[in-house]
Amino acid sequence: MLAAPSNPIPQWLPFVASAPGKAILFGEHAVVYGKAAVAGSLSMRAYALVTPRTDGLMRLCLPDIGVDTTLGALPSAAAIASLAHPGDVATLLSAALLPQEGPGRTATLTFAYLAGALLPASVRQSGLTLCVRSLVPVGAGLGSSAAFSVSLAAALLRLGGRVSAADSAEERQLVDQWAFRGEQVAHGTPSGIDNAVATHGGFLAYTRGSSPRQLGAAHPTRVVICDTRVPKSTRVLVAGVRALRDQHPAAIDSVMDAIGALAEDAAQRFADPSAERLEDHLRGAVALNHALLAALGVSHPALERVRMISAAHKMPAKLTGAGGGGCALALVPQAAAASDVAAVCAELAAEGFACHPTVVGGAGVECAARVGAEAVAAWVERVAGGGCGDLADAFAALSAGALAELAPPVPRKLIP
Ligand code: MEV
């Protein structure tokens, strides 16, 4: 897997690779104790636009988190291959070039690692601009860093001639493997579920220590992701559950078993050809999973408020991720009208929560192999209202609303 790029594309035009965020539907916390969890891709995505340069510079532009930096030299592929852990890439870079602690620093290190490992000499010599826009909220447990790593890995692998449209099983596996390394740069010892969901899309079942399992023929499901904006620490919450289990091992193990059973059951049911039956099942299971998580002590008054408001709109909700604040996920009935979703979002927003109506279970990574500069420029012009000099700058300046127009993923719309 670490072999040097084989057939780098000789000349290349700007293109976009994109990948989704994720939400855990069932099984958070119990997954730490070896039970199954089920996660799905979100229609909120990260979009990585790469454009060629001629000055040999590597510009990384992440307007959503205020990063616009130019790396002079990337680490060599050999230096990267010699690292004991991808996270050690910081030792290969000048500290002066790195942003301070935070998502900007993490993203810069991930870029340096993946670009250093994957870019062919020709592209290193001429340089490139990478501009990533993301609709996945950062730090909300929605897989924003995996969406970044996967879109980046796909774009760089394409420049190295190892991936074209990222639509075959082999290409996706390669993207997933490299994105996992990117996630190791960002998180040290990630489980791999976030990059797997961002790569493959749809719904995945996951058990610690084994490869994620794609769940067949599932129906994409409408949800509202509600960010309570209450800060939480996954580490503290996981430690709290552990302390509770130390105190009441038999009771807490029963709760873990029950959560695991819900996840296993849901994993089976995602293959149900009847969307109505699946919806019926999920509505009950979501409410039950939340109650079990509350029994573990990881709910929060803000999450309970979301749950009550959503339930009053016939949208059962549960916390998603670590809890203690963070995000909740409310299931939107198939029959719900756009006005029903707007009504629940307005009520939640009035409480100070941020609402994201989205779809779980859609497309994974997409790499617009056939998209050329003209198509990207035409698209930027259309959504930005014209006048784009530098393509990357125009892309960087797109409003979140204009980007949102692009979901489902940009590339299909860009293919002429
Ligand atoms: C956090 O998103 C999910 C937890 O189950 C922690 C983990 O799986 O590492 C709470």
mmCIF file of C-alpha atoms and ligand atoms in Angstrom, residues 22 24 27-29 31-32 208 234 238 321-322, ligand 1:
data_model
loop_
_atom_site.group_PDB
_atom_site.id
_atom_site.type_symbol
_atom_site.label_atom_id
_atom_site.label_comp_id
_atom_site.label_asym_id
_atom_site.label_seq_id
_atom_site.Cartn_x
_atom_site.Cartn_y
_atom_site.Cartn_z
ATOM 1 C CA LYS A 22 -21.256 10.705 9.638
ATOM 2 C CA ILE A 24 -23.825 7.241 14.887
ATOM 3 C CA GLY A 27 -24.408 1.822 19.776
ATOM 4 C CA GLU A 28 -22.275 4.721 21.060
ATOM 5 C CA HIS A 29 -20.564 3.916 24.367
ATOM 6 C CA VAL A 31 -19.102 -0.006 21.178
ATOM 7 C CA VAL A 32 -16.274 0.739 23.618
ATOM 8 C CA ARG A 208 -14.153 -2.871 17.693
ATOM 9 C CA THR A 234 -15.688 12.398 24.793
ATOM 10 C CA VAL A 238 -16.295 7.588 28.368
ATOM 11 C CA GLY A 321 -21.847 10.580 19.579
ATOM 12 C CA ALA A 322 -20.587 10.858 23.112
HETATM 13 C C1 MEV B 1 -18.058 8.934 20.385
HETATM 14 O O1 MEV B 1 -18.378 9.512 19.112
HETATM 15 C C2 MEV B 1 -18.520 7.511 20.441
HETATM 16 C C3 MEV B 1 -18.163 6.803 21.739
HETATM 17 O O2 MEV B 1 -18.736 5.499 21.650
HETATM 18 C C4 MEV B 1 -16.682 6.739 21.979
HETATM 19 C C5 MEV B 1 -15.959 5.788 21.049
HETATM 20 O O3 MEV B 1 -16.565 4.923 20.407
HETATM 21 O O4 MEV B 1 -14.707 5.882 20.998
HETATM 22 C C6 MEV B 1 -18.790 7.499 22.930
#
